[in-house]
Every structure is written in structure tokens, then in C-alpha cells.
GROMACS .gro file of C-alpha atoms in nm:
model
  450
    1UNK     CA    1   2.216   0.334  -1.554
    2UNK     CA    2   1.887   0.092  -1.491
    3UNK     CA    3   1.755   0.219  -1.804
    4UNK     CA    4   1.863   0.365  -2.136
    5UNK     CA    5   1.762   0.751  -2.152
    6UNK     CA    6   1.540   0.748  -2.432
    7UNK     CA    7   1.584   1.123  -2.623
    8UNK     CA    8   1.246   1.100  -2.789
    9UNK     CA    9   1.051   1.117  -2.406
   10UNK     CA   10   1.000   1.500  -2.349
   11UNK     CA   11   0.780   1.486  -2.666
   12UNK     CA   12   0.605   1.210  -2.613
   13UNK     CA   13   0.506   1.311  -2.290
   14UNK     CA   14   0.382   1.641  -2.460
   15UNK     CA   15   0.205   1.452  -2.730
   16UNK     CA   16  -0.014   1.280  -2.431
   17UNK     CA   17  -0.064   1.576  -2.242
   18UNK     CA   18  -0.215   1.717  -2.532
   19UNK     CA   19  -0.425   1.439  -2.585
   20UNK     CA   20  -0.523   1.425  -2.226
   21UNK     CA   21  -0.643   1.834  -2.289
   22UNK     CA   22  -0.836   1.774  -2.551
   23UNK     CA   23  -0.988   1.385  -2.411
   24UNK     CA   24  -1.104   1.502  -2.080
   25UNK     CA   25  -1.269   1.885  -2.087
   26UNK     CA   26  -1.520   1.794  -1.810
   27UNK     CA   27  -1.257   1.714  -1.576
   28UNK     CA   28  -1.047   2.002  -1.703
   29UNK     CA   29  -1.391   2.263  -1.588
   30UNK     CA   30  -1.446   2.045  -1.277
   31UNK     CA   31  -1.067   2.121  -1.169
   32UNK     CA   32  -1.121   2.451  -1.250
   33UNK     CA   33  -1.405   2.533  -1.021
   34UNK     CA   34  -1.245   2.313  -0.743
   35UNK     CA   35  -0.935   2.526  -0.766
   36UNK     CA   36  -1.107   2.788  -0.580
   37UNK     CA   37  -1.152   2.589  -0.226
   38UNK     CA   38  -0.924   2.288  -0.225
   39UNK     CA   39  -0.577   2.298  -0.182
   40UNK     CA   40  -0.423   2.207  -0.535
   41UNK     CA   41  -0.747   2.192  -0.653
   42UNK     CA   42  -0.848   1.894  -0.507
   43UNK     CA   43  -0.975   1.704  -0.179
   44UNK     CA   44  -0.621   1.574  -0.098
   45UNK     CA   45  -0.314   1.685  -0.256
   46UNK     CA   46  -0.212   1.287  -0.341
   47UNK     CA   47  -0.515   1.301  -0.593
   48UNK     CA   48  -0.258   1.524  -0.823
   49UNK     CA   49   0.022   1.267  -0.826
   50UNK     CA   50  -0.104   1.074  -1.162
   51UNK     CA   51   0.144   1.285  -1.360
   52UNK     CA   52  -0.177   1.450  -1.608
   53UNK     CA   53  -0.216   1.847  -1.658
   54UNK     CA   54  -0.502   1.823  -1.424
   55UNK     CA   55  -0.653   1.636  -1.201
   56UNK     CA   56  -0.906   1.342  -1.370
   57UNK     CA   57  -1.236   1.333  -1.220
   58UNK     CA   58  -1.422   1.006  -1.125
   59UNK     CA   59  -1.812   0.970  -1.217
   60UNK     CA   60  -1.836   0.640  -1.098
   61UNK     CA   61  -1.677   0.367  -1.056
   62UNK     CA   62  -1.789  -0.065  -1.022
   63UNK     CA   63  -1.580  -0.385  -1.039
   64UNK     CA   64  -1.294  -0.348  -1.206
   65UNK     CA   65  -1.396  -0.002  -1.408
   66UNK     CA   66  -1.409   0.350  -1.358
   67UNK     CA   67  -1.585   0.624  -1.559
   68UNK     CA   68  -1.462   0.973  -1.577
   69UNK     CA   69  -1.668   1.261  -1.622
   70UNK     CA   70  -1.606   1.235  -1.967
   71UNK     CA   71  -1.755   0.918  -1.975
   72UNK     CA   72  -1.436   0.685  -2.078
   73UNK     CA   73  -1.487   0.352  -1.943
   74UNK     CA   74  -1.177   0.264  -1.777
   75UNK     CA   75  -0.988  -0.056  -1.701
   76UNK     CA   76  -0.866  -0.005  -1.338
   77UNK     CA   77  -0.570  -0.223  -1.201
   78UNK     CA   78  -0.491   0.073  -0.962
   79UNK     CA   79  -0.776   0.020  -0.736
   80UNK     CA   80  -0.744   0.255  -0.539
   81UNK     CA   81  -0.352   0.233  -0.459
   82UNK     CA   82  -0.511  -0.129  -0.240
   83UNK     CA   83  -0.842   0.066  -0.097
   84UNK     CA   84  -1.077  -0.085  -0.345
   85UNK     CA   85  -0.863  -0.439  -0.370
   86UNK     CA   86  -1.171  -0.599  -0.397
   87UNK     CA   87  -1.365  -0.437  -0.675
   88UNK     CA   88  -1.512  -0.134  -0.646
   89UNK     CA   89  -1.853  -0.151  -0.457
   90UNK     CA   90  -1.865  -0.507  -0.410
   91UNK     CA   91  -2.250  -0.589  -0.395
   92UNK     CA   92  -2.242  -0.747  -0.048
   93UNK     CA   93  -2.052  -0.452   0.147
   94UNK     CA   94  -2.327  -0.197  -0.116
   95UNK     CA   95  -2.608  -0.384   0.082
   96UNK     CA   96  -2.441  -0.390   0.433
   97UNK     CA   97  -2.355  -0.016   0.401
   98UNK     CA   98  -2.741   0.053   0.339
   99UNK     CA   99  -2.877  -0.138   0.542
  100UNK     CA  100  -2.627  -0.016   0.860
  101UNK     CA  101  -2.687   0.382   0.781
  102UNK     CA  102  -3.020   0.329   0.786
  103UNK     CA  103  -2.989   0.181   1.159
  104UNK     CA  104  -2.749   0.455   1.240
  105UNK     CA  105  -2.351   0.505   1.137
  106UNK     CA  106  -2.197   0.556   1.493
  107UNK     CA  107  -2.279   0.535   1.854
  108UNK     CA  108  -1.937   0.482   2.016
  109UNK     CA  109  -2.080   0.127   2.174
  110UNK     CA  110  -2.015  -0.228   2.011
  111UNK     CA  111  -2.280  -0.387   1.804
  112UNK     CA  112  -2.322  -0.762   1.721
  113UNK     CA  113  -2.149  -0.794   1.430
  114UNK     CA  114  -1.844  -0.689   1.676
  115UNK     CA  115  -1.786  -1.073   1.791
  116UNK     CA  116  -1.836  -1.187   1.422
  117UNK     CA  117  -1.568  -1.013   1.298
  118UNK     CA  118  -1.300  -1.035   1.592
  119UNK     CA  119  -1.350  -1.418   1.555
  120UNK     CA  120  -1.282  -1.397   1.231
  121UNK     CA  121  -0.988  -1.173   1.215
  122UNK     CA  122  -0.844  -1.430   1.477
  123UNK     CA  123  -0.944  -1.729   1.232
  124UNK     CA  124  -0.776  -1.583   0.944
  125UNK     CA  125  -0.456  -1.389   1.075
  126UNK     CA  126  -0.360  -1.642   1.361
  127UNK     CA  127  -0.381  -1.304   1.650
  128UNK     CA  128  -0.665  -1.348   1.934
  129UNK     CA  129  -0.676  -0.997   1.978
  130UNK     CA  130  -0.782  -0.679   1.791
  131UNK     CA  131  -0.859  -0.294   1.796
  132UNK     CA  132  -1.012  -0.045   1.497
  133UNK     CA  133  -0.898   0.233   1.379
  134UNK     CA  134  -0.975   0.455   1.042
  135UNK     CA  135  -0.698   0.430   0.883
  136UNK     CA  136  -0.358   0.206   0.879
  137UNK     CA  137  -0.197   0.528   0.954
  138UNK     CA  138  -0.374   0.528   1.302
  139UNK     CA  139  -0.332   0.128   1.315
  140UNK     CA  140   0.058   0.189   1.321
  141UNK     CA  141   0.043   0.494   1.499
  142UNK     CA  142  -0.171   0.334   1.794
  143UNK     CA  143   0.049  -0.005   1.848
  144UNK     CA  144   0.327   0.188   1.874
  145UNK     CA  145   0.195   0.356   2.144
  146UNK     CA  146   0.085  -0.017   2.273
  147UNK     CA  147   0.426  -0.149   2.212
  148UNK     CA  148   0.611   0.101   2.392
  149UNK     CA  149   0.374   0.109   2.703
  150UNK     CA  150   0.445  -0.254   2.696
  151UNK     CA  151   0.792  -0.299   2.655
  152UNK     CA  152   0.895   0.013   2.835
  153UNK     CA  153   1.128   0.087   2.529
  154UNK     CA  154   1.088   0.376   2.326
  155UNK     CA  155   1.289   0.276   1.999
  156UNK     CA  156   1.095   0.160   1.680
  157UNK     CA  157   1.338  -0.018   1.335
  158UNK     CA  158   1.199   0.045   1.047
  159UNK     CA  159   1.345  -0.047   0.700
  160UNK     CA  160   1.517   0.241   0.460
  161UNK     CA  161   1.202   0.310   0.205
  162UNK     CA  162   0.923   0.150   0.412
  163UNK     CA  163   0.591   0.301   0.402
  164UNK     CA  164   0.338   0.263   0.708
  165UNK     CA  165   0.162   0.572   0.601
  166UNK     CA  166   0.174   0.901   0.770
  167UNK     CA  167   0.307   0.805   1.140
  168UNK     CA  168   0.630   1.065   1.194
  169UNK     CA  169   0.843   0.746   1.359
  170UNK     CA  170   0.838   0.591   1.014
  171UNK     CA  171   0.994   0.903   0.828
  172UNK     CA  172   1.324   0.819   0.814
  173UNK     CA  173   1.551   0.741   0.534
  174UNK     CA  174   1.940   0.598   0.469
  175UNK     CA  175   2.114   0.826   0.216
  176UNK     CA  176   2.470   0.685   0.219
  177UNK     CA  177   2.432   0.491   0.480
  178UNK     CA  178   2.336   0.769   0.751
  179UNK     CA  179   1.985   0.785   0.904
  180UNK     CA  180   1.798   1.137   0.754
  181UNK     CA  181   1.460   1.270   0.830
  182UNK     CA  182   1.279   1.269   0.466
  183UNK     CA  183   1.352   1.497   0.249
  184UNK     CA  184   0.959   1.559   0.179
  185UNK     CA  185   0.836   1.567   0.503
  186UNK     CA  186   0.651   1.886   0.602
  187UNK     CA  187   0.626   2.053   0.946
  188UNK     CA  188   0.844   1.856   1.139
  189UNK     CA  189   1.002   1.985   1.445
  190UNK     CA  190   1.177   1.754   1.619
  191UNK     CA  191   1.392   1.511   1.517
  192UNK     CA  192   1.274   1.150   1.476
  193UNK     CA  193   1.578   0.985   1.464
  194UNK     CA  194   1.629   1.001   1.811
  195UNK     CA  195   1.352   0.748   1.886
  196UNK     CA  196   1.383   0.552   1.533
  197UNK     CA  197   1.606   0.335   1.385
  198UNK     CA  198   1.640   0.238   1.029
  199UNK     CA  199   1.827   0.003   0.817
  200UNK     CA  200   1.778  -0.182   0.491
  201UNK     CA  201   1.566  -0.454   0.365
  202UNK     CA  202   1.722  -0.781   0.333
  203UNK     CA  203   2.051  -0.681   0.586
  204UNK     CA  204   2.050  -0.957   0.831
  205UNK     CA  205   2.390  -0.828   0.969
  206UNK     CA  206   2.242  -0.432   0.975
  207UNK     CA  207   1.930  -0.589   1.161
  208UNK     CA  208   2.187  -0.795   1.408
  209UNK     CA  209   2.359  -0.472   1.470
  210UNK     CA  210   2.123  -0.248   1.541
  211UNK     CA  211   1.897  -0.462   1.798
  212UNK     CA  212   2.192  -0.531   1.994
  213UNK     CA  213   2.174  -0.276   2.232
  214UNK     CA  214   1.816  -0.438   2.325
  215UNK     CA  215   1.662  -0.092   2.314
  216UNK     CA  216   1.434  -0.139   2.052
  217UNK     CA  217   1.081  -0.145   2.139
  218UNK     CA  218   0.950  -0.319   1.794
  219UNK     CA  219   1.047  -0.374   1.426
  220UNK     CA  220   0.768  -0.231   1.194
  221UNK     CA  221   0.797  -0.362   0.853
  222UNK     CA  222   0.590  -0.459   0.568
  223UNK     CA  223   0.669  -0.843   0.510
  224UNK     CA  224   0.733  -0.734   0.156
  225UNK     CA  225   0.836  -0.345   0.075
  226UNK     CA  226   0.529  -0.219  -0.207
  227UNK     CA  227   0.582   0.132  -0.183
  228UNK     CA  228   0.944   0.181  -0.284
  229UNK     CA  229   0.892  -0.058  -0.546
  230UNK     CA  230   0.851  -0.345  -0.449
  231UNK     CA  231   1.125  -0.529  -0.216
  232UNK     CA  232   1.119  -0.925  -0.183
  233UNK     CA  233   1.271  -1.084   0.090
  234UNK     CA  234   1.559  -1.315   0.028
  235UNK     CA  235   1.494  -1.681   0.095
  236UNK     CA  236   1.522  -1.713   0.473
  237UNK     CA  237   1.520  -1.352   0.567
  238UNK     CA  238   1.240  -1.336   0.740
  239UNK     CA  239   1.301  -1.650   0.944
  240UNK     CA  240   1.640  -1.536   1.028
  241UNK     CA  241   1.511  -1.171   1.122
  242UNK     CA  242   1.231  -1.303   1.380
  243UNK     CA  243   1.508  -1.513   1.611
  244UNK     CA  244   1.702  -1.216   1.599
  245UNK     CA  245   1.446  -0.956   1.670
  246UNK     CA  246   1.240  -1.220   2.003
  247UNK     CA  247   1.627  -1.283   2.076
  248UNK     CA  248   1.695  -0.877   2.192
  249UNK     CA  249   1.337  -0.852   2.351
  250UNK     CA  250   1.217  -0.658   2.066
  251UNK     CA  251   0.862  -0.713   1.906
  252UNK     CA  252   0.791  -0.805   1.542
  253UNK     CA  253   0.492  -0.583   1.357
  254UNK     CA  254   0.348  -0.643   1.061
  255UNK     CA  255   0.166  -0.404   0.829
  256UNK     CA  256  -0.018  -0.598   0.624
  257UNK     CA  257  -0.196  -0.339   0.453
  258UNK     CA  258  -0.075  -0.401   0.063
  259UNK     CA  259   0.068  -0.737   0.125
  260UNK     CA  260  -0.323  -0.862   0.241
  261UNK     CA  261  -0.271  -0.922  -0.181
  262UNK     CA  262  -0.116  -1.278  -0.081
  263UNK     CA  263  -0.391  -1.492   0.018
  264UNK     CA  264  -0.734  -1.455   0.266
  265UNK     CA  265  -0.504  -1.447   0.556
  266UNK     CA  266  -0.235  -1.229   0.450
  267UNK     CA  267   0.138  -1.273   0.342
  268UNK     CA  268   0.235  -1.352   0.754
  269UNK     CA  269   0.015  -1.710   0.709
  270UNK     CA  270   0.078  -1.775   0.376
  271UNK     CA  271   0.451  -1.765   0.453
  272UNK     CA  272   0.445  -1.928   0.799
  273UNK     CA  273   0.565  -1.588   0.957
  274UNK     CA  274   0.462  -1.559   1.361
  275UNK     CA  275   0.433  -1.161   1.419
  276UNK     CA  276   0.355  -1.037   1.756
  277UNK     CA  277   0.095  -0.749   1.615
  278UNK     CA  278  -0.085  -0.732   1.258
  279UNK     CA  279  -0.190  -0.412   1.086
  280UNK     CA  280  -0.455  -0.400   0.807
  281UNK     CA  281  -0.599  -0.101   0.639
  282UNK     CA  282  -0.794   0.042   0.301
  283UNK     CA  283  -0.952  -0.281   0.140
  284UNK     CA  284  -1.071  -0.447   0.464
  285UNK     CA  285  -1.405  -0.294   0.503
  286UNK     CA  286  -1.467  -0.301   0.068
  287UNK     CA  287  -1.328   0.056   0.067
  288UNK     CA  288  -1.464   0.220   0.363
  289UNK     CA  289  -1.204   0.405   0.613
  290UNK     CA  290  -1.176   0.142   0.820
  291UNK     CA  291  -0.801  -0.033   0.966
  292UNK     CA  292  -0.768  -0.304   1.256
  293UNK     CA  293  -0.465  -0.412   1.420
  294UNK     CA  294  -0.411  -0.755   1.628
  295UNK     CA  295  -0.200  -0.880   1.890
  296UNK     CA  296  -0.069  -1.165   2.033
  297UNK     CA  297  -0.205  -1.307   2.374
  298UNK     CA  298   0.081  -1.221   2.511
  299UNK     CA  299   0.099  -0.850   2.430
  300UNK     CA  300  -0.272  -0.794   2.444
  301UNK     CA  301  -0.179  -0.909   2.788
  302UNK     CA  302   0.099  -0.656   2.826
  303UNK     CA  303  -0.079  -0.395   2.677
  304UNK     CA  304  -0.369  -0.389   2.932
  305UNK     CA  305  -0.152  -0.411   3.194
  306UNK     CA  306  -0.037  -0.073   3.093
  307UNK     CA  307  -0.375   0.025   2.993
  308UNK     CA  308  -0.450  -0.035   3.355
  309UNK     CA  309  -0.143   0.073   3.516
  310UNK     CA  310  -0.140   0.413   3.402
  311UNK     CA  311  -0.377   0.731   3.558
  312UNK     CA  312  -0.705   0.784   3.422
  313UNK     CA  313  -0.761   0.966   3.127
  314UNK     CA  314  -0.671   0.982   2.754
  315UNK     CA  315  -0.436   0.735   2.669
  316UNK     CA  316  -0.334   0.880   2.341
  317UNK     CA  317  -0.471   0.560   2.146
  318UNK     CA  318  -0.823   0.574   1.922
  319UNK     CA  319  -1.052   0.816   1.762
  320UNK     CA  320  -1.402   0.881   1.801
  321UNK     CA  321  -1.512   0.721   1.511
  322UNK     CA  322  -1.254   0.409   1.492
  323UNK     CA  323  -1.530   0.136   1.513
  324UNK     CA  324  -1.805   0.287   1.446
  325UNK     CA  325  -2.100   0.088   1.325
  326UNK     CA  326  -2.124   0.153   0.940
  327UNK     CA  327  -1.733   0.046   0.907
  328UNK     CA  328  -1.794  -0.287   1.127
  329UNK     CA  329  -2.069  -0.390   0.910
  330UNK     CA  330  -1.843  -0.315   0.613
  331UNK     CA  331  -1.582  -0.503   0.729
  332UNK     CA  332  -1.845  -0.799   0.801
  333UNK     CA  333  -1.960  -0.796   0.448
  334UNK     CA  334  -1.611  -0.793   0.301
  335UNK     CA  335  -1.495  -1.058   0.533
  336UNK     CA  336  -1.779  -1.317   0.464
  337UNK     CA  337  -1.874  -1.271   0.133
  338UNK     CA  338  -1.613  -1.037  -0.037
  339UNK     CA  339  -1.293  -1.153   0.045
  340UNK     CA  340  -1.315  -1.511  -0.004
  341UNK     CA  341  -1.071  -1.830  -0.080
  342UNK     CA  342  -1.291  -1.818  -0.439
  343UNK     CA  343  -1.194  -1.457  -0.431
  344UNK     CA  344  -0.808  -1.504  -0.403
  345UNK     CA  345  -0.801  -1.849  -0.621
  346UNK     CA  346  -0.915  -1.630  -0.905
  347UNK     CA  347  -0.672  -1.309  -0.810
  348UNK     CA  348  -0.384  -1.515  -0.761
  349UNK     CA  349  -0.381  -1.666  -1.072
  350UNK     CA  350  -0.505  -1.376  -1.346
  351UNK     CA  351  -0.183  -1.246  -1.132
  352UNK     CA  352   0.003  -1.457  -1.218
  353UNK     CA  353  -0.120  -1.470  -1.607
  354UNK     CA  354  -0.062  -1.025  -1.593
  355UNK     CA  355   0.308  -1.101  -1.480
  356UNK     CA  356   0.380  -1.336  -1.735
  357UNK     CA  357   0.217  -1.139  -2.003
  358UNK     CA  358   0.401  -0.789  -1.884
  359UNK     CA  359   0.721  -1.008  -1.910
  360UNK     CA  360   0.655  -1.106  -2.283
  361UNK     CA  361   0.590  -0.737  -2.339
  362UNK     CA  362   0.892  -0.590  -2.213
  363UNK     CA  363   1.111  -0.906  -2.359
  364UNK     CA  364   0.950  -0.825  -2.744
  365UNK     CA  365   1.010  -0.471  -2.687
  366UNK     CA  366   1.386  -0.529  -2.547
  367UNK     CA  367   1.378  -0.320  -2.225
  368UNK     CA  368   1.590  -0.450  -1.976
  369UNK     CA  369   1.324  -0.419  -1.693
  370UNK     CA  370   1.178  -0.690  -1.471
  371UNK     CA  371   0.835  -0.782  -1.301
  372UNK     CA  372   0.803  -0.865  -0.939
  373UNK     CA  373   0.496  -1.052  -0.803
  374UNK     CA  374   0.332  -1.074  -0.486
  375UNK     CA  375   0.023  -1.230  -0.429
  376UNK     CA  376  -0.265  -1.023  -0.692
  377UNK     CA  377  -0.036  -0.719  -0.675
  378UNK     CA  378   0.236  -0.704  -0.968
  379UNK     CA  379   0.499  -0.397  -1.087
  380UNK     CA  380   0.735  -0.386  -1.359
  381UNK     CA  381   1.041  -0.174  -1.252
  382UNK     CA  382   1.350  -0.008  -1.477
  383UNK     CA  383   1.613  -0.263  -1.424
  384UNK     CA  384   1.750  -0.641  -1.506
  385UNK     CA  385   1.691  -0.764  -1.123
  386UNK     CA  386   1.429  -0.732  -0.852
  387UNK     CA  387   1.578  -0.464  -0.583
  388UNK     CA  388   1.694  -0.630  -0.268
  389UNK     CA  389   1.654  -0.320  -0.073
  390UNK     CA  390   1.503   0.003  -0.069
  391UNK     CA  391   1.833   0.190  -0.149
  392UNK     CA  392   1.809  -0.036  -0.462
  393UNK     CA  393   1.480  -0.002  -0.540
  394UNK     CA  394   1.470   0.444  -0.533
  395UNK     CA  395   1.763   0.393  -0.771
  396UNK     CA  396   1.567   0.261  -1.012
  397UNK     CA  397   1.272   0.528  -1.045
  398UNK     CA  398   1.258   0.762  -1.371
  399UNK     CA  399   0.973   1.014  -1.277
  400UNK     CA  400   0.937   1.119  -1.644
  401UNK     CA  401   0.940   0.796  -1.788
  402UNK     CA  402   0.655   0.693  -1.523
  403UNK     CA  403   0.455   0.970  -1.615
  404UNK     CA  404   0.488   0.888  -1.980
  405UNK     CA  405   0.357   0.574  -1.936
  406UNK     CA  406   0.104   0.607  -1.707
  407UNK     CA  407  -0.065   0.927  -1.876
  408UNK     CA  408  -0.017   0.736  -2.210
  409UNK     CA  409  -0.200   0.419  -2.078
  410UNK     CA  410  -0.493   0.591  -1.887
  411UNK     CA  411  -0.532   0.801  -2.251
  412UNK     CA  412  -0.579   0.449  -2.396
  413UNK     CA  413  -0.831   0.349  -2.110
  414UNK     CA  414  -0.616   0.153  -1.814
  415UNK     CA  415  -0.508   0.263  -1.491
  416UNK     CA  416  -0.220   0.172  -1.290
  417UNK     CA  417  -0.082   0.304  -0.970
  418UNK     CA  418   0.056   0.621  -1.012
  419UNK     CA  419   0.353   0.654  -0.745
  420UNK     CA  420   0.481   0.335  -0.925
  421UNK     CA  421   0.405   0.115  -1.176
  422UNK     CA  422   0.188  -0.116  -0.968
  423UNK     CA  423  -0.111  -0.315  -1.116
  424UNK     CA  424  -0.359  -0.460  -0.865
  425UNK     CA  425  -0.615  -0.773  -1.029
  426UNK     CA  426  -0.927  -0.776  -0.842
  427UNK     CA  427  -1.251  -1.034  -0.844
  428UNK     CA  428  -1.385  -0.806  -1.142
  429UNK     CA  429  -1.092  -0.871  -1.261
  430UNK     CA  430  -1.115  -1.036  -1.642
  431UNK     CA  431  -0.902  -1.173  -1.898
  432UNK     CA  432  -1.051  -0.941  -2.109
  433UNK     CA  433  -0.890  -0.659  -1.935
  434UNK     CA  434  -0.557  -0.810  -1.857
  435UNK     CA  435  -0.552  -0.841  -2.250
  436UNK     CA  436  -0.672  -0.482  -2.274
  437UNK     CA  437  -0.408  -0.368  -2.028
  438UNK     CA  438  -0.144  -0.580  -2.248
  439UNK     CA  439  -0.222  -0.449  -2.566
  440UNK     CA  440  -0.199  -0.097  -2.471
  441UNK     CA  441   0.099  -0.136  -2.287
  442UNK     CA  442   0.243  -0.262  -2.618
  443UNK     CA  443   0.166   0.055  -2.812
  444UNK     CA  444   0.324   0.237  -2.509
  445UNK     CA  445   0.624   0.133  -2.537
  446UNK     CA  446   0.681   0.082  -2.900
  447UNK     CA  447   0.803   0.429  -2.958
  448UNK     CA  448   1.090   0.344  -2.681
  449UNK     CA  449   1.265   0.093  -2.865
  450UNK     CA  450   1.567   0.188  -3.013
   0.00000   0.00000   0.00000
């Protein structure tokens, strides 16, 4: 087992429902009257995955804080799940927003601060070429699309636990070793697997094996798996993995849409990585829907050529509203005054303090759990080691025991992530609420020890 069961859980996890009840009856009328309209009772059904009796309702929220609508103040290291990375309503992207809706939101036509931000993308992520989209969802869904027309091969490798948001491709899991369509995905009707490929993290000789047949199109990956837990790569992985994937013709893709944590220009340059496309999403634009997506010269190349090449007509590839004007001047604003070096000194190392500090935690409280870092982004997980693959890392999840904690710690004014036990440190960021954060993780656990 990862963990020890711990007998007294079922009623602590009652005890902090109740509290929850009796802490939060605005939110508890405010869920009642959205019951009526919204699915599940709320705008989307992912806003009921924090594990309370109903869903908590945000008043505001600034920096590093949120307010209810009870009022609690709280300490917010969830940011969003990434969207809000950067505080929430940064001034600078407040002022931008403003001042753009009041010149108009969308026109589908570029605008100057177009060849701002495309020369700074290509400054900071090493990739001359870019497109927007809304969301990374669309990013990833769109450069496949690219990749294939490009390449003329139709196969995309992903890795077993990956998450690249809701494109179908990505859907697939190992159990036992065999390729199977998630369990939890809705509404499918036709079988993925045919076009995707999917092996685990960290598996040079799995990754060796399955480009051999030079029919894969591209290898989508995060640089660091965040969604399964997080996933490090082995020293010299990821060196090893881009010969192999240029050597069978394929196409490395990285969605850099949590790992954006590790520095102003990603994980890809702070690592020395060299990926043929780039995907970033939520915290790009301050919060705004807004994603890009670069390429290399070389497949920006390609991908015209296809582009041009094909009949006229819909290609398949953009919404109406993927760079629109409000989201570019977002992006501009986050870009130049948001995301800075400054920005990331500070994240980096209150990080770095948080991991320490949840390490000194679990060590006085004697739970055999560890605490993986990666760039401002840290998670505490139920075992001795960091996973080396996804396989490894879904082993070690205890639903009940995450909802414990994370409904105990919100009733005691801190968020984390709720899929996981992810804590984000923003700009807002502050000792003070590290310590906070600390502290009541502290009382959390105490009634676990045995």
C-alpha cells in the first residue's frame, strides 16, 4: 500500500462536511437557486470536483486571495488549477482589459499589439512562429491538425496519464499494459486508438518501440506530467527521447501549459529542450481564455504548404474568437509587465521554501509521502518516491483521503488544487501565507498519526 488506511477518516471527513454546512450558508442558497438551470448546479460540472457538500461560491477574488460569499478571506495556492498563475487580476492586464473593451473586444482583423506579442513569444520560447486559440484544448487540438497535414501521418504518442485537455486523440490510457479508451470519457463513438498511441513516461525502450514503424505523426507530451500527479523525467530522458523521436521522422510537441511554472520561458528553455511546436494556455493572457501555440521555421513552413495545397475552404483549424482583440491585449499586459524574470525570481524560490516546509510537515507527522517540485508548482503525493510514470503515479491516489484534506484545509482558509494535491505560489504570493498554508496543514494531519 502507498499509504496506511487510516480507520478514523470516514468521520473526519463528516466532521468537515459539517463544518463546511454550517461555515458557508450563502454558498449553500446560491447552489440552491443555480440548481435549477446549470447542470450539477453549476456553470461547468469541474466546479463540483473540490470534494465539499456543495459547490463554494467566489465573491471575489485579488492576488493571492479569494473571498467567498460568506466573506472568508482565503489563501489561494490553487489559482485557478494554473489559469490565474499570476495572481488574480494582476493590475497591468485589469488596465489593459479596460482600456481594450472600451476600443472594442473582437473584430476578426490583427491589431498592433499583434507584432508585440509574436516577437515576444519568439524571444522567450525560442519558436518564430505562432497562432491563438481560446483554450490549450484548441492549441493541441489545432497542431495536430497542422502536424498531420504536414507530415502526412496520422498517428499521435501520447504518454499513459497525460493531460492536454479535452482533445479525443489524447484519451487514451495503459491498464496492464494494453492501450484503453478512458474509462470516463463520455460520448465517444469511435475508437481513438486506432490513430493514437500511448506508452509510459520515462520508457525510453516503450518510446523506441513504438516510433519504429515511422508512422507517427508527433509525440504530444507535457515535459513534466502535472495532472496525474506529477511525473519527473529521469535524468537524460528527455534528451534521449528527442534523437529518437527526429530519428523516425516524427515531431516533438510540447504543452507547456502547467509546466510555464519553470521560468519566463517555460520548462523547454530552462532545460535546453528543442521542441518542434509549443502549446501554452490559461495563465498567458492573466486569466483570460486565451492559448497560443508556436512552431518551428521549419514546420510553419510545412504547415503552409498544406495550408496552401489543399482546396479552399474551412480547414478545420481556429475559432471565431481565437485572437480576438481583448485577449491580445491581455496577453500583452501579462507578457510585459506580469510575467516577469522579477516575477519568477520571487515564485521560484517561496517554491522552493513551500516544498521544504511541506517536507518538515509530513516528516514530524511520520507519513511516508513525498513532495515533488517543478518550477512555482509543488504536490505532496501518498508514497516514499516520486512516480516515474503515470501507471505509478494513479496508484498512488486515495480520493477520500484527498477530500479530507482539502475540505479540511479550505475550512481553515487555504486552497489547493482539488484533482490533486497541487499548490501553485504566485507574485502575491507571501511568506505569510506559505506559513498560513503550513500551519494548517499541520492541524490537518495531526489526527492521522497513529
Amino acid at each position: 500500500m502507498p499509504f496506511t488506511p487510516y480507520p478514523q477518516l470516514p468521520a473526519l471527513l463528516a466532521a468537515e462536511q459539517a463544518a463546511y454546512r454550517e461555515r458557508n450558508p450563502l454558498s449553500a442558497a446560491l447552489a440552491q437557486r443555480s440548481s435549477a438551470h446549470w447542470l450539477f448546479g453549476v456553470p461547468l460540472h469541474w466546479m463540483q470536483d473540490w470534494g465539499t457538500p456543495f459547490a463554494l461560491h467566489v465573491a471575489q477574488a485579488q492576488g493571492a486571495q479569494v473571498v467567498d460569499a460568506d466573506g472568508h478571506t482565503l489563501v489561494d495556492f490553487c489559482l485557478g488549477d494554473t489559469g490565474a498563475m499570476f495572481g488574480h487580476a494582476p493590475a497591468a492586464v485589469v488596465q489593459a482589459i479596460a482600456a481594450q473593451a472600451a476600443r472594442g473586444s473582437t473584430a476578426m482583423m490583427s491589431c498592433a499589439d499583434a507584432a508585440w506579442v509574436g516577437a515576444e513569444l519568439a524571444r522567450r520560447f525560442g519558436l518564430p512562429q505562432w497562432q491563438m486559440a481560446l483554450s490549450a484544448s484548441d492549441a493541441n487540438r489545432f497542431l495536430l491538425r497542422w502536424v498531420r497535414a504536414a507530415t502526412g501521418r496520422s498517428k499521435v504518442l501520447v504518454f499513459n496519464g497525460c493531460y492536454h485537455g479535452t482533445v479525443d486523440d489524447v484519451l487514451v490510457d495503459l491498464v496492464q499494459g494494453q492501450p484503453q479508451l478512458r474509462d470516463s470519457l463520455l460520448g465517444q463513438v469511435y475508437d481513438v486508438r486506432e490513430h493514437t498511441v500511448v506508452v509510459e513516461f520515462n520508457d525510453l525502450d516503450a518510446l523506441r518501440a513504438a516510433l519504429q514503424e515511422n508512422a507517427v505523426a508527433c509525440v504530444l507530451a507535457e515535459p513534466v506530467m502535472t495532472n496525474v500527479g506529477m511525473v519527473l523525467p529521469e535524468p537524460g530522458y528527455w534528451q534521449a527521447a528527442q534523437a529518437l523521436v527526429r530519428e523516425h521522422g516524427a515531431l516533438l510537441v510540447l504543452d507547456e501549459t502547467h509546466t510555464i511554472s519553470s521560468g519566463p520561458g517555460g520548462y523547454a528553455q530552462a532545460h535546453g529542450l528543442q521542441p518542434d511546436a509549443l502549446v501554452l494556455g490559461k495563465p498567458i493572457a492573466g486569466g483570460l481564455p486565451c492559448a497560443v501555440y508556436g512552431m518551428s521555421a521549419e514546420l510553419a513552413e510545412r504547415a503552409m504548404q498544406a495550408k496552401r495545397a489543399a482546396p479552399p475552404g474551412h480547414s478545420g483549424i481556429g475559432t471565431t474568437l481565437s485572437g480576438n482583440l481583448l485577449a491580445m491585449a491581455a496577453m500583452r499586459a501579462t507578457l510585459e509587465y506580469v510575467a516577469t524574470p522579477a516575477a519568477y525570481e520571487h515564485m521560484l524560490a517561496l517554491a522552493g521554501e513551500l516544498a521544504k516546509g511541506l517536507e518538515a510537515v509530513l516528516h514530524q507527522h511520520g507519513l511516508p509521502w513525498c513532495v515533488t517540485q517543478v518550477g512555482a508548482r509543488c504536490e505532496f503525493q501518498f508514497g516514499l518516491q516520486s512516480p516515474r510514470d503515470g501507471s505509478e503515479a494513479q496508484a498512488l491516489f486515495a480520493p477520500e483521503l484527498e477530500h479530507y484534506i482539502h475540505l479540511a484545509l479550505l475550512n481553515r482558509g487555504v486552497l489547493i488544487t482539488p484533482f490533486h494535491n497541487m499548490l501553485l505560489v504566485s507574485p502575491a504570493t507571501t511568506q505569510q501565507h506559505v506559513q498560513q498554508l503550513l500551519q494548517a496543514l499541520d492541524e490537518v494531519l495531526a489526527p492521522l498519526r497513529v
